[in-house]
Short mmCIF file of C-alpha atoms in Angstrom, two decimals:
data_model
loop_
_atom_site.label_atom_id
_atom_site.label_comp_id
_atom_site.label_asym_id
_atom_site.label_seq_id
_atom_site.Cartn_x
_atom_site.Cartn_y
_atom_site.Cartn_z
CA MET A 11 3.42 1.74 -2.03
CA LYS A 12 0.28 0.47 -2.49
CA LYS A 13 -3.60 1.25 -3.71
CA HIS A 14 -4.09 2.47 -0.03
CA ILE A 15 -2.39 5.75 0.05
CA SER A 16 -0.92 5.21 2.73
CA ASP A 17 1.29 2.87 1.54
CA ILE A 18 1.02 3.48 -2.43
CA PHE A 19 5.06 2.40 -2.68
CA PHE A 20 3.75 -0.96 -3.91
CA SER A 21 2.36 -0.20 -6.51
CA CYS A 22 5.51 -0.83 -8.52
CA PHE A 23 5.08 -4.25 -8.29
CA ALA A 24 1.73 -4.88 -9.46
CA LEU A 25 3.29 -2.92 -12.51
CA ILE A 26 6.52 -4.91 -12.21
CA ILE A 27 3.74 -7.86 -12.10
CA LEU A 28 1.73 -7.11 -15.39
CA ILE A 29 5.22 -6.40 -17.22
CA VAL A 30 6.26 -10.41 -16.24
CA LEU A 31 2.57 -11.16 -16.74
CA PHE A 32 2.98 -9.74 -20.20
CA LEU A 33 6.25 -10.67 -21.45
CA MET A 34 6.04 -14.28 -20.25
CA PRO A 35 2.97 -15.80 -20.50
CA ALA A 36 4.71 -19.36 -21.05
CA CYS A 37 5.03 -18.89 -16.93
CA PHE A 38 1.06 -19.33 -16.90
CA ASN A 39 0.18 -21.28 -19.77
CA SER A 40 2.35 -23.37 -21.68
CA SER A 41 3.96 -24.44 -17.69
CA LEU A 42 1.68 -25.79 -15.61
CA VAL A 43 2.17 -28.26 -13.14
CA HIS A 44 -1.16 -30.75 -13.22
CA ALA A 45 -2.26 -32.55 -9.99
CA ALA A 46 -5.64 -34.49 -10.22
CA GLU A 47 -7.95 -35.57 -7.64
CA GLY A 48 -10.88 -36.84 -8.97
CA ASP A 49 -12.91 -34.66 -11.35
CA PHE A 50 -10.80 -31.50 -9.78
CA GLU A 51 -7.37 -30.78 -11.49
CA ALA A 52 -5.30 -28.33 -10.60
CA SER A 53 -2.42 -26.55 -12.12
CA THR A 54 0.61 -24.18 -10.92
CA THR A 55 2.07 -21.49 -12.74
CA ASN A 56 5.96 -21.20 -12.69
CA THR A 57 7.63 -18.92 -9.83
CA VAL A 58 7.79 -15.47 -10.13
CA TYR A 59 10.53 -13.31 -8.25
CA PHE A 60 10.57 -9.80 -6.87
CA VAL A 61 13.29 -8.12 -5.25
CA ASN A 62 12.37 -5.35 -2.33
CA PRO A 63 11.98 -2.05 -4.53
CA LEU A 64 13.20 -0.19 -1.13
CA TYR A 65 16.00 -2.76 -1.25
CA LYS A 66 17.26 -3.08 -5.21
CA ASN A 67 20.59 -2.06 -5.05
CA VAL A 68 21.19 -4.12 -2.35
CA ILE A 69 19.82 -7.23 -3.05
CA SER A 70 19.71 -9.20 -6.45
CA GLU A 71 17.13 -11.85 -7.43
CA SER A 72 19.79 -14.99 -7.09
CA GLN A 73 19.72 -13.98 -3.57
CA LEU A 74 16.47 -15.08 -2.77
CA LYS A 75 15.27 -17.71 -1.64
CA HIS A 76 13.45 -20.13 -3.98
CA LEU A 77 10.44 -22.31 -4.21
CA ASP A 78 9.68 -25.32 -6.48
CA ASP A 79 7.32 -25.23 -9.40
CA SER A 80 5.17 -28.38 -8.04
CA GLY A 81 3.03 -26.63 -6.14
CA VAL A 82 0.06 -28.27 -3.98
CA SER A 83 -1.46 -31.06 -4.60
CA SER A 84 -5.49 -31.73 -5.86
CA GLN A 85 -5.83 -33.28 -2.32
CA GLN A 86 -4.28 -30.56 -0.19
CA ILE A 87 -6.79 -28.55 -2.13
CA LEU A 88 -9.36 -30.59 -1.33
CA SER A 89 -8.83 -31.15 2.54
CA ALA A 90 -7.08 -27.74 3.40
CA ASP A 91 -9.61 -26.77 6.95
CA THR A 92 -9.27 -22.65 6.04
CA LYS A 93 -10.62 -21.39 3.04
CA TYR A 94 -10.70 -18.28 2.55
CA THR A 95 -13.00 -16.31 -0.12
CA SER A 96 -11.74 -13.01 -0.31
CA ILE A 97 -8.56 -11.36 -1.05
CA ALA A 98 -8.65 -8.71 2.87
CA GLU A 99 -9.17 -12.24 4.75
CA ILE A 100 -6.11 -13.82 2.54
CA ALA A 101 -4.03 -10.49 3.35
CA THR A 102 -4.77 -10.36 6.63
CA ALA A 103 -3.59 -13.72 7.09
CA LEU A 104 -0.64 -13.53 5.06
CA ARG A 105 0.47 -10.32 7.35
CA ASN A 106 0.26 -13.33 9.93
CA GLU A 107 2.42 -15.11 8.83
CA LEU A 108 4.75 -12.39 8.19
CA ARG A 109 4.53 -11.04 11.37
CA GLN A 110 6.09 -14.93 12.46
CA ARG A 111 8.84 -14.44 9.93
CA LYS A 112 7.58 -18.02 8.21
CA SER A 113 9.41 -18.20 4.98
CA ASN A 114 6.91 -20.48 3.47
CA ILE A 115 3.09 -19.89 3.47
CA THR A 116 0.72 -21.60 1.31
CA ILE A 117 -2.98 -19.99 1.77
CA TYR A 118 -5.94 -21.92 0.57
CA TYR A 119 -8.87 -19.56 -1.34
CA SER A 120 -11.97 -20.33 -2.71
CA PHE A 121 -13.71 -17.98 -5.21
CA ALA A 122 -17.41 -18.37 -6.12
CA GLY A 123 -16.79 -18.62 -9.81
CA GLU A 124 -14.91 -20.40 -12.60
CA SER A 125 -13.77 -17.60 -14.69
CA TYR A 126 -10.45 -16.96 -12.84
CA THR A 127 -7.43 -16.95 -14.95
CA ALA A 128 -3.90 -17.45 -14.04
CA ARG A 129 -3.17 -14.24 -14.67
CA THR A 130 -5.82 -12.88 -12.73
CA LEU A 131 -5.69 -14.97 -9.46
CA ILE A 132 -1.23 -14.18 -9.60
CA ASN A 133 -2.84 -9.90 -9.96
CA MET A 134 -5.07 -11.42 -6.64
CA GLU A 135 -2.10 -12.78 -5.36
CA SER A 136 0.19 -9.45 -5.50
CA ASP A 137 -2.76 -7.34 -4.16
CA ALA A 138 -3.29 -9.43 -1.26
CA ILE A 139 0.63 -8.61 -0.12
CA THR A 140 0.15 -5.21 -0.86
CA GLN A 141 -2.63 -4.60 1.89
CA ALA A 142 -1.18 -7.15 4.13
CA MET A 143 2.07 -4.93 4.37
CA VAL A 144 -0.77 -1.39 4.27
CA HIS A 145 0.22 0.66 7.87
CA THR A 146 -2.20 -0.20 10.29
CA GLY A 147 -0.26 1.89 13.75
CA ASN A 148 0.62 -1.82 14.68
CA GLY A 149 4.65 -1.12 15.15
CA LYS A 150 5.07 -4.86 14.43
CA GLU A 151 2.87 -4.73 11.36
CA GLY A 152 3.04 -1.73 7.80
CA ASP A 153 6.34 -0.18 7.24
CA TYR A 154 8.23 -2.93 9.87
CA LEU A 155 6.89 -5.56 7.21
CA SER A 156 7.75 -3.44 3.68
CA TRP A 157 11.14 -2.80 5.41
CA GLY A 158 11.95 -6.35 6.46
CA TYR A 159 12.45 -8.44 3.58
CA SER A 160 14.47 -8.53 1.02
CA GLY A 161 12.32 -9.91 -1.53
CA TYR A 162 9.56 -13.11 -2.23
CA GLY A 163 8.75 -15.35 -5.24
CA MET A 164 5.19 -17.01 -5.25
CA GLN A 165 3.66 -19.24 -7.25
CA VAL A 166 -0.43 -19.70 -8.03
CA THR A 167 -2.26 -23.26 -7.97
CA HIS A 168 -5.94 -23.28 -8.97
CA GLY A 169 -8.34 -25.71 -10.22
CA THR A 170 -13.06 -25.22 -11.08
CA ARG A 171 -15.27 -27.49 -9.29
CA ASN A 172 -19.19 -27.09 -8.87
CA GLY A 173 -18.88 -23.26 -9.67
CA ARG A 174 -16.18 -21.92 -7.80
CA THR A 175 -12.49 -22.21 -8.02
CA GLU A 176 -10.66 -22.97 -5.43
CA GLY A 177 -6.39 -23.11 -4.71
CA ALA A 178 -4.00 -22.00 -3.22
CA PHE A 179 -1.32 -18.67 -3.08
CA ILE A 180 2.07 -19.80 -2.06
CA TYR A 181 4.99 -17.06 -1.45
CA CYS A 182 8.13 -17.78 -0.50
CA PHE A 183 9.90 -14.62 1.55
CA SER A 184 13.39 -14.30 2.18
CA TYR A 185 14.04 -11.87 5.54
CA TYR A 186 16.49 -9.70 7.33
CA THR A 187 15.74 -11.63 10.64
CA THR A 188 14.52 -14.66 11.68
CA PRO A 189 11.67 -15.31 13.99
CA GLU A 190 14.23 -15.79 17.05
CA GLN A 191 15.72 -12.55 16.39
CA GLU A 192 12.16 -10.69 15.96
CA ALA A 193 11.24 -12.85 19.28
CA ALA A 194 14.26 -10.83 21.06
CA VAL A 195 12.94 -7.40 19.30
CA ASP A 196 9.49 -7.81 20.80
CA SER A 197 11.33 -8.06 24.85
CA LYS A 198 13.47 -5.97 24.22
CA ALA A 199 11.12 -3.55 23.16
CA ALA A 200 8.94 -4.44 26.15
CA SER A 201 11.75 -3.28 28.29
CA LEU A 202 12.53 -0.04 26.53
CA SER A 203 9.14 0.81 26.92
CA SER A 204 8.65 0.15 30.66
CA SER A 205 12.02 1.43 31.40
CA LEU A 206 11.37 4.56 29.23
CA GLY A 207 7.90 5.36 30.98
CA LEU A 208 6.27 5.66 27.88
CA SER A 209 2.98 4.64 29.00
CA SER A 210 2.73 7.47 31.11
CA LYS A 211 4.57 10.55 28.76
CA THR A 212 2.49 12.92 26.21
CA GLN A 213 3.08 12.55 22.63
CA TYR A 214 5.60 14.63 22.54
CA GLU A 215 7.67 13.30 25.66
CA LYS A 216 7.33 9.32 24.02
CA VAL A 217 8.60 10.91 20.38
CA LEU A 218 11.64 12.71 22.89
CA ALA A 219 12.46 9.88 24.90
CA VAL A 220 12.67 7.70 22.41
CA TYR A 221 15.20 9.51 20.01
CA LYS A 222 17.06 10.32 22.52
CA TYR A 223 17.54 6.91 23.75
CA ILE A 224 18.58 6.36 20.08
CA CYS A 225 21.12 8.74 19.42
CA ASP A 226 22.45 7.82 22.80
CA ASN A 227 23.21 4.06 22.03
CA VAL A 228 22.84 3.04 18.08
CA THR A 229 26.52 3.58 16.48
CA TYR A 230 26.23 3.34 12.24
CA SER A 231 27.18 0.26 10.82
CA LYS A 232 29.59 -0.83 8.48
CA ASP A 233 29.42 -4.10 8.02
CA SER A 234 28.91 -5.52 5.13
CA GLY A 235 26.09 -8.17 5.93
CA THR A 236 22.19 -7.47 5.69
CA LEU A 237 21.29 -7.90 9.15
CA LYS A 238 22.14 -3.78 9.53
CA TYR A 239 18.70 -3.29 7.52
CA SER A 240 16.86 -4.77 10.51
CA CYS A 241 15.10 -2.86 13.53
CA TYR A 242 17.04 -5.95 15.75
CA ALA A 243 20.36 -4.93 14.38
CA ALA A 244 19.44 -1.60 15.58
CA MET A 245 17.76 -2.60 18.98
CA CYS A 246 19.48 -5.29 19.97
CA LYS A 247 23.01 -5.13 18.91
CA ASN A 248 23.43 -1.27 18.98
CA SER A 249 24.22 -0.97 15.78
CA ALA A 250 22.38 -0.11 11.75
CA VAL A 251 22.04 1.76 9.01
CA CYS A 252 19.28 4.27 8.12
CA GLN A 253 17.15 1.34 7.52
CA GLY A 254 17.70 0.14 11.31
CA TYR A 255 17.51 3.16 13.28
CA ALA A 256 13.84 4.12 11.70
CA LEU A 257 12.29 0.94 12.15
CA MET A 258 13.01 0.91 15.65
CA ALA A 259 11.70 4.46 15.84
CA TYR A 260 8.67 3.18 14.23
CA ARG A 261 8.39 0.60 16.70
CA LEU A 262 8.69 1.71 19.89
CA LEU A 263 6.25 4.78 18.58
CA ASN A 264 3.42 2.94 17.18
CA ASP A 265 3.51 0.97 20.07
CA SER A 266 3.02 3.38 22.77
CA GLY A 267 -0.01 4.46 20.48
CA VAL A 268 2.40 7.47 17.85
CA ASP A 269 1.59 7.55 14.82
CA CYS A 270 4.91 7.04 12.62
CA ARG A 271 5.80 6.06 9.25
CA LEU A 272 8.99 5.42 7.64
CA ILE A 273 9.82 8.11 4.64
CA ALA A 274 12.54 6.49 1.50
CA GLY A 275 14.17 9.53 -0.06
CA ASP A 276 17.13 11.17 -1.19
CA THR A 277 20.23 13.13 0.94
CA SER A 278 23.57 14.43 -0.45
CA GLY A 279 24.79 10.57 0.83
CA GLY A 280 22.30 8.81 -1.53
CA GLY A 281 18.91 7.18 -1.35
CA HIS A 282 18.48 7.68 2.78
CA GLY A 283 15.12 6.73 5.37
CA TRP A 284 13.97 8.62 7.80
CA ASN A 285 10.40 9.02 9.96
CA ILE A 286 7.26 11.06 9.95
CA VAL A 287 5.36 11.34 13.41
CA LYS A 288 2.04 12.71 14.16
CA ILE A 289 2.06 15.18 17.32
CA GLY A 290 -1.44 17.00 17.94
CA SER A 291 -2.37 17.27 14.42
CA GLY A 292 0.16 17.62 12.71
CA TYR A 293 3.59 15.32 11.37
CA TYR A 294 6.97 16.17 12.27
CA ASN A 295 10.05 14.86 10.32
CA PHE A 296 12.80 13.34 12.06
CA ASP A 297 16.20 11.75 11.00
CA VAL A 298 17.58 9.90 14.07
CA THR A 299 20.07 8.74 12.06
CA TRP A 300 22.10 12.38 11.70
CA ASP A 301 21.31 13.08 15.14
CA ALA A 302 22.83 10.21 16.80
CA GLY A 303 25.71 10.31 19.19
CA LYS A 304 24.65 14.27 18.91
CA THR A 305 23.27 15.84 22.73
CA PRO A 306 19.41 16.88 22.85
CA GLU A 307 20.62 20.46 22.21
CA ASN A 308 22.74 20.28 19.48
CA TYR A 309 20.21 18.15 17.70
CA LEU A 310 19.55 19.54 13.97
CA TYR A 311 17.18 17.17 12.56
CA PHE A 312 14.11 16.75 14.94
CA LEU A 313 10.24 17.37 14.68
CA LYS A 314 11.49 19.28 11.49
CA CYS A 315 8.52 20.85 8.99
CA ASP A 316 9.06 20.23 5.96
CA ALA A 317 10.46 23.86 4.84
CA ASN A 318 13.09 23.37 7.06
CA PHE A 319 14.20 19.83 5.75
CA SER A 320 15.14 20.35 2.48
CA ASP A 321 18.46 17.93 2.47
CA HIS A 322 15.68 14.98 2.13
CA LYS A 323 14.27 15.01 -1.05
CA ARG A 324 11.64 12.05 -0.45
CA TRP A 325 10.62 9.33 -3.39
CA SER A 326 7.41 10.41 -5.61
CA GLN A 327 5.37 7.77 -3.40
CA TYR A 328 6.17 10.38 -0.48
CA LYS A 329 5.10 13.35 -1.47
CA SER A 330 2.30 12.38 -3.84
CA ALA A 331 -0.77 14.50 -3.21
CA ASP A 332 -2.14 11.54 -1.24
CA PHE A 333 -0.02 10.96 0.81
CA TYR A 334 -0.09 14.36 2.17
CA ALA A 335 -4.00 14.43 2.63
CA GLN A 336 -3.33 11.69 4.39
CA TYR A 337 -0.59 12.70 6.21
CA PRO A 338 -0.42 16.35 6.73
CA MET A 339 2.52 18.04 7.66
CA SER A 340 3.13 20.16 10.27
CA SER A 341 3.64 23.81 8.26
CA SER A 342 6.38 25.20 11.09
CA ASP A 343 8.75 23.51 13.36
CA TYR A 344 7.60 21.66 16.73
CA ASP A 345 8.73 23.69 19.78
CA THR A 346 10.66 21.50 21.23
CA GLY A 347 12.09 23.91 23.72
CA THR A 348 15.86 24.16 24.45
CA VAL A 349 16.08 20.93 22.42
CA GLY A 350 18.25 21.47 19.72
CA SER A 351 18.54 25.57 20.48
CA ARG A 352 21.88 24.95 19.32
CA GLY A 353 20.56 24.40 16.16
CA LYS A 354 18.39 27.33 15.94
CA ILE A 355 19.81 30.61 14.11
CA LYS A 356 18.95 33.54 15.84
CA GLY A 357 21.15 35.56 14.06
CA ILE A 358 23.84 35.70 11.66
CA LYS A 359 27.14 37.96 12.25
CA LEU A 360 30.16 38.11 9.19
CA SER A 361 33.63 38.60 10.09
CA THR A 362 33.28 42.48 8.58
CA GLU A 363 30.50 44.38 7.36
CA LYS A 364 33.14 46.54 5.04
CA LEU A 365 35.60 45.69 3.04
CA VAL A 366 38.08 47.92 0.65
CA LEU A 367 39.95 46.03 -2.06
CA LYS A 368 42.25 46.99 -4.76
CA VAL A 369 41.60 45.19 -8.12
CA GLY A 370 42.21 41.68 -8.51
CA ASP A 371 42.30 41.58 -4.60
CA ASP A 372 40.35 38.72 -2.93
CA LYS A 373 39.11 38.31 0.69
CA LYS A 374 37.36 35.52 2.58
CA LEU A 375 34.19 36.61 4.52
CA SER A 376 32.81 34.30 7.63
CA ALA A 377 29.65 33.76 8.90
CA SER A 378 28.98 32.93 12.35
CA TYR A 379 25.49 32.25 13.60
CA GLU A 380 23.90 32.79 17.15
CA PRO A 381 23.39 32.35 19.64
CA THR A 382 26.93 30.82 19.40
CA GLY A 383 27.37 27.37 18.30
CA THR A 384 24.41 27.59 15.92
CA THR A 385 25.25 26.48 12.68
CA ALA A 386 23.40 26.76 9.27
CA LYS A 387 22.98 23.36 6.98
CA ASN A 388 23.67 25.81 3.53
CA VAL A 389 24.00 29.83 3.49
CA HIS A 390 23.50 32.08 0.42
CA TRP A 391 26.41 34.73 -0.81
CA SER A 392 24.93 37.20 -3.28
CA THR A 393 26.72 40.71 -4.99
CA ASN A 394 24.33 42.99 -6.03
CA ASN A 395 27.30 44.34 -9.10
CA LYS A 396 29.36 41.63 -10.22
CA LYS A 397 31.19 43.52 -12.20
CA VAL A 398 32.69 45.39 -9.15
CA ALA A 399 33.05 42.46 -7.05
CA THR A 400 32.00 38.80 -7.29
CA VAL A 401 31.33 35.96 -4.33
CA SER A 402 31.83 32.77 -4.04
CA ASN A 403 29.99 29.72 -2.60
CA ASN A 404 32.04 29.87 0.33
CA GLY A 405 32.31 33.94 0.89
CA THR A 406 35.39 34.89 -1.42
CA VAL A 407 35.11 38.24 -2.66
CA THR A 408 36.94 39.35 -5.74
CA ALA A 409 37.75 42.72 -6.79
CA GLN A 410 36.90 43.47 -10.45
CA LYS A 411 36.82 47.23 -11.45
CA GLN A 412 36.96 50.15 -9.21
CA GLY A 413 33.11 50.68 -8.37
CA THR A 414 30.68 49.71 -5.01
CA CYS A 415 28.93 47.11 -3.97
CA VAL A 416 27.38 44.70 -1.19
CA ILE A 417 27.52 40.84 -0.80
CA THR A 418 24.90 39.18 1.66
CA VAL A 419 25.25 35.90 2.89
CA LYS A 420 21.27 35.04 3.89
CA THR A 421 20.63 31.51 5.77
CA ASP A 422 19.15 28.87 3.53
CA ASP A 423 15.28 29.65 5.23
CA GLY A 424 16.13 33.17 4.13
CA LYS A 425 14.80 34.55 7.62
CA TYR A 426 18.31 35.77 8.59
CA SER A 427 21.22 37.65 6.48
CA LYS A 428 23.76 40.07 6.53
CA LYS A 429 25.44 42.34 4.03
CA CYS A 430 29.10 43.56 3.94
CA TYR A 431 29.60 47.00 1.53
CA VAL A 432 32.64 46.26 -0.64
CA THR A 433 34.57 49.17 -2.00
CA VAL A 434 36.79 48.22 -5.00
CA LYS A 435 39.70 50.47 -5.66
CA ALA A 436 42.37 50.89 -8.43
CA GLY A 437 45.33 48.52 -8.04
CA LYS A 438 48.52 47.86 -9.36
CA LYS A 439 48.23 47.26 -12.97
CA VAL A 440 48.41 43.26 -14.05
CA ALA A 441 49.13 43.11 -17.37
CA VAL A 442 47.32 40.52 -19.69
CA LYS A 443 50.04 37.55 -20.76
CA LYS A 444 47.73 34.92 -22.33
CA ILE A 445 44.19 34.94 -23.26
CA LYS A 446 41.83 31.89 -24.53
CA LEU A 447 38.61 31.22 -25.79
CA ASN A 448 36.48 28.17 -24.88
CA LYS A 449 36.88 26.72 -29.02
CA LYS A 450 39.05 26.75 -31.44
CA LYS A 451 36.42 25.12 -33.97
CA VAL A 452 33.03 25.26 -34.29
CA LYS A 453 30.43 23.75 -36.63
CA LEU A 454 27.00 25.65 -37.05
CA GLU A 455 23.75 25.52 -39.22
CA LYS A 456 23.13 28.37 -40.72
CA GLY A 457 20.54 31.09 -38.65
CA LYS A 458 22.28 29.38 -35.43
CA LYS A 459 24.72 31.04 -32.88
CA PHE A 460 27.63 29.96 -30.16
CA GLU A 461 29.19 32.14 -27.54
CA LEU A 462 32.74 32.58 -27.17
CA LYS A 463 34.18 33.14 -24.00
CA VAL A 464 37.48 34.29 -23.22
CA THR A 465 39.81 33.48 -20.76
CA PHE A 466 42.62 35.52 -19.23
CA SER A 467 46.22 34.67 -18.21
CA PRO A 468 46.81 35.70 -15.28
CA LYS A 469 42.97 35.41 -13.60
CA ASN A 470 43.35 39.38 -12.20
CA ALA A 471 44.42 40.66 -15.34
CA THR A 472 43.31 44.42 -14.91
CA ASN A 473 42.03 45.20 -18.59
CA LYS A 474 39.66 42.27 -19.35
CA ASN A 475 38.13 44.30 -22.88
CA VAL A 476 38.83 42.76 -26.20
CA LYS A 477 37.50 43.68 -29.59
CA TYR A 478 36.07 40.15 -31.55
CA SER A 479 36.26 40.00 -35.78
CA SER A 480 35.23 38.19 -38.49
CA SER A 481 37.57 37.00 -40.78
CA ASN A 482 34.21 36.96 -43.36
CA LYS A 483 31.16 38.62 -41.63
CA SER A 484 28.79 36.77 -45.03
CA ILE A 485 29.51 33.30 -43.26
CA ALA A 486 29.83 34.02 -39.78
CA LYS A 487 29.57 37.13 -38.41
CA VAL A 488 30.38 38.00 -34.30
CA ASN A 489 29.45 41.37 -31.84
CA LYS A 490 30.89 42.44 -29.17
CA LYS A 491 30.13 40.10 -26.69
CA GLY A 492 31.00 37.45 -28.44
CA VAL A 493 28.37 35.64 -29.88
CA ILE A 494 28.68 34.16 -33.28
CA THR A 495 25.66 33.87 -35.92
CA ALA A 496 25.77 31.71 -39.12
CA ARG A 497 24.98 33.54 -42.33
CA LYS A 498 26.05 31.21 -45.24
CA LYS A 499 27.78 27.84 -46.03
CA GLY A 500 31.65 28.05 -45.51
CA THR A 501 34.27 28.55 -43.48
CA CYS A 502 35.70 31.78 -41.17
CA THR A 503 37.94 32.69 -38.64
CA ILE A 504 36.71 34.79 -35.60
CA THR A 505 39.42 36.52 -33.76
CA VAL A 506 39.77 38.34 -30.72
CA THR A 507 42.30 40.76 -29.69
CA SER A 508 42.96 41.28 -26.17
CA LYS A 509 42.96 45.52 -25.93
CA ASP A 510 46.29 45.04 -23.20
CA GLY A 511 49.23 43.49 -24.32
CA LYS A 512 47.11 42.81 -27.85
CA LYS A 513 47.29 38.85 -27.46
CA VAL A 514 45.36 37.04 -29.86
CA ALA A 515 43.39 33.90 -30.38
CA LYS A 516 41.40 32.15 -32.62
CA CYS A 517 38.37 30.23 -33.48
CA LYS A 518 37.51 28.14 -37.29
CA VAL A 519 33.98 28.44 -37.63
CA ILE A 520 32.23 26.12 -40.05
CA VAL A 521 29.11 26.58 -41.66
CA ASN A 522 26.95 23.92 -43.05
#
């Protein structure tokens, strides 16, 4: 997010700004607004706008609030009561304004020296945003701010006098909530902290109490508006999307002294947000959105290590070495006792451990888990001999030829597995009615190769042996596995013939 390793996400803003500066020099040179006061003349850059990268597919620049390009006057700069002399001071002042959800923010500065250019100053203005949104452990700052706005515009007014550069950083933020709604969040957060007794609980007890409350009281929003992305929607309206769920957890836990961050990434459903939380010396993942509506014993995403949270893929800024160094993840799940007990697999069973099939037959194996009621997010099926029997991702075994093999089902973490011993016997002969190749025509450069593949009809034909031949081996040859090798320029035909029924399919080969 930012230069600070806890918020490197916002480093992308600096890159965007540099690109804008490179491509749009007019914003900072030829389109300046001038205001003079005595011997002090101030210039104002055009406004540049940025959509919060967290919501790049939700909000467009045209939906953001806009500034006029007049900036502030020289008189306003000269008479300003407070002028900050460092980016750190400006970031603190900006953070306070953001917490109050102020849209139009003007911060006056006075820097030693007269060599600051508009380009330098707008980079400094951007750095102030980065520093203002750094994670502080305060539930109303850090991620709560950086996930709470849709975008912003900014401009710089600047001039020089008496060896100093003076002016104003001017911002216009677009938020998802109003100051009144944030006041309602403050009130509700204090009420919940009291009713849940967070002040007297241990770290784990605080995390569980907050998690359970959100699971029990917040439902997933299908509204078309943008309020659903806020903590207010989750905490005060009891309906939000993942950002709202995660922001509510962030707010309550950080306010109660438990360090918590928001993580952005991808799941099978697309972009998603969840949390990491510190208990003891390590951090754990939790996804309150995906456990919402469940009872505690059925939680599947509560206090998991990364290895057992593999269906959540962090965006790059949240999985860098620096980020992990600051937020070290535990190597194992937190011991939650009976919480999530139905989600903790302690064994696996198959519907049968011995299976006898005839060639061409298929049979679906079913896996169940111990204790009863547990489910596995992913299991993997495999065979030790595909020539005898294959197995699909859903456990369907298909007999290919006489022999024996072993079908294995294994949990995604590899801790538990079960085997089924399969015997394939000769079955009623199923004749080949038709064969088809994966290509009817192939163009190849000299020396290149291409593999032909045969499809049989019906699929359970007993004899799937075929013979390949080339009409001109000097142009292209083919081996017994159907691999064509181009030898010289010309055209020839590769023919495949089934041994059962002498069915034929052909592929034209053109060698350039």
